[in-house]
Amino acid sequence: MSELTHFDAEGRAHMVDVSEKPVTDRVAVASGHLRMKPETLALIVEGRAKKGDVLGVARLAGIMGAKKTADLIPLCHPLPITKVALDLEPDESLPGIRITATVKTSGQTGVEMEALTAVSVAALTVYDMVKAVEKGMVIGEIRLVMKDGGKSGRYEAGREGAGA
């Protein structure tokens, strides 16, 4: 396991100095889901939620969340994000909504936290918009699916043992 980079020699938290790192294209993909009752999912899919277009609002919230990551996570660098895309797909087999976020930048550090934040904020927004009809929804399995770029190269979930 590599050394933890957010702590100095005395064990104090600090922001990593990335000034010597080269600027490279970077991308990260994160995913998660929100489980709910089939009736709640139908309400969302059919556009009957009292607060409006649940998936459209959650998509915008996720984009905003990615852009605000450095304001929320203390040691994250503010980054010039070049792309944020969110997919929110109803899935009757959960039942619920599957969320995927893709974030890109050209910079000196990666966008994994921005992708994870986008998924989290989108899921919280769905919850907020339909909590009046179901408070027992469960947000889960938020994880990094893939990242590419920078010194550590490519990572793909489930391929840790394959040289990722």
PDB file of C-alpha atoms in Angstrom, residues 5-8 11-17 74-76:
ATOM      1  CA  THR A   5      -0.206  11.684   0.815  1.00  0.00           C
ATOM      2  CA  HIS A   6      -2.480  13.957   2.835  1.00  0.00           C
ATOM      3  CA  PHE A   7      -0.320  13.772   5.987  1.00  0.00           C
ATOM      4  CA  ASP A   8       3.082  15.338   6.608  1.00  0.00           C
ATOM      5  CA  GLY A  11       1.083  13.124  10.884  1.00  0.00           C
ATOM      6  CA  ARG A  12      -0.651  16.466  10.358  1.00  0.00           C
ATOM      7  CA  ALA A  13      -3.161  16.833   7.546  1.00  0.00           C
ATOM      8  CA  HIS A  14      -2.016  19.033   4.663  1.00  0.00           C
ATOM      9  CA  MET A  15      -2.873  19.781   1.055  1.00  0.00           C
ATOM     10  CA  VAL A  16      -0.615  17.876  -1.325  1.00  0.00           C
ATOM     11  CA  ASP A  17       1.761  20.030  -3.384  1.00  0.00           C
ATOM     12  CA  PRO A  74     -11.062  20.129   2.866  1.00  0.00           C
ATOM     13  CA  LEU A  75      -7.906  18.869   1.141  1.00  0.00           C
ATOM     14  CA  CYS A  76      -9.183  18.737  -2.459  1.00  0.00           C
TER      15      CYS A  76
END
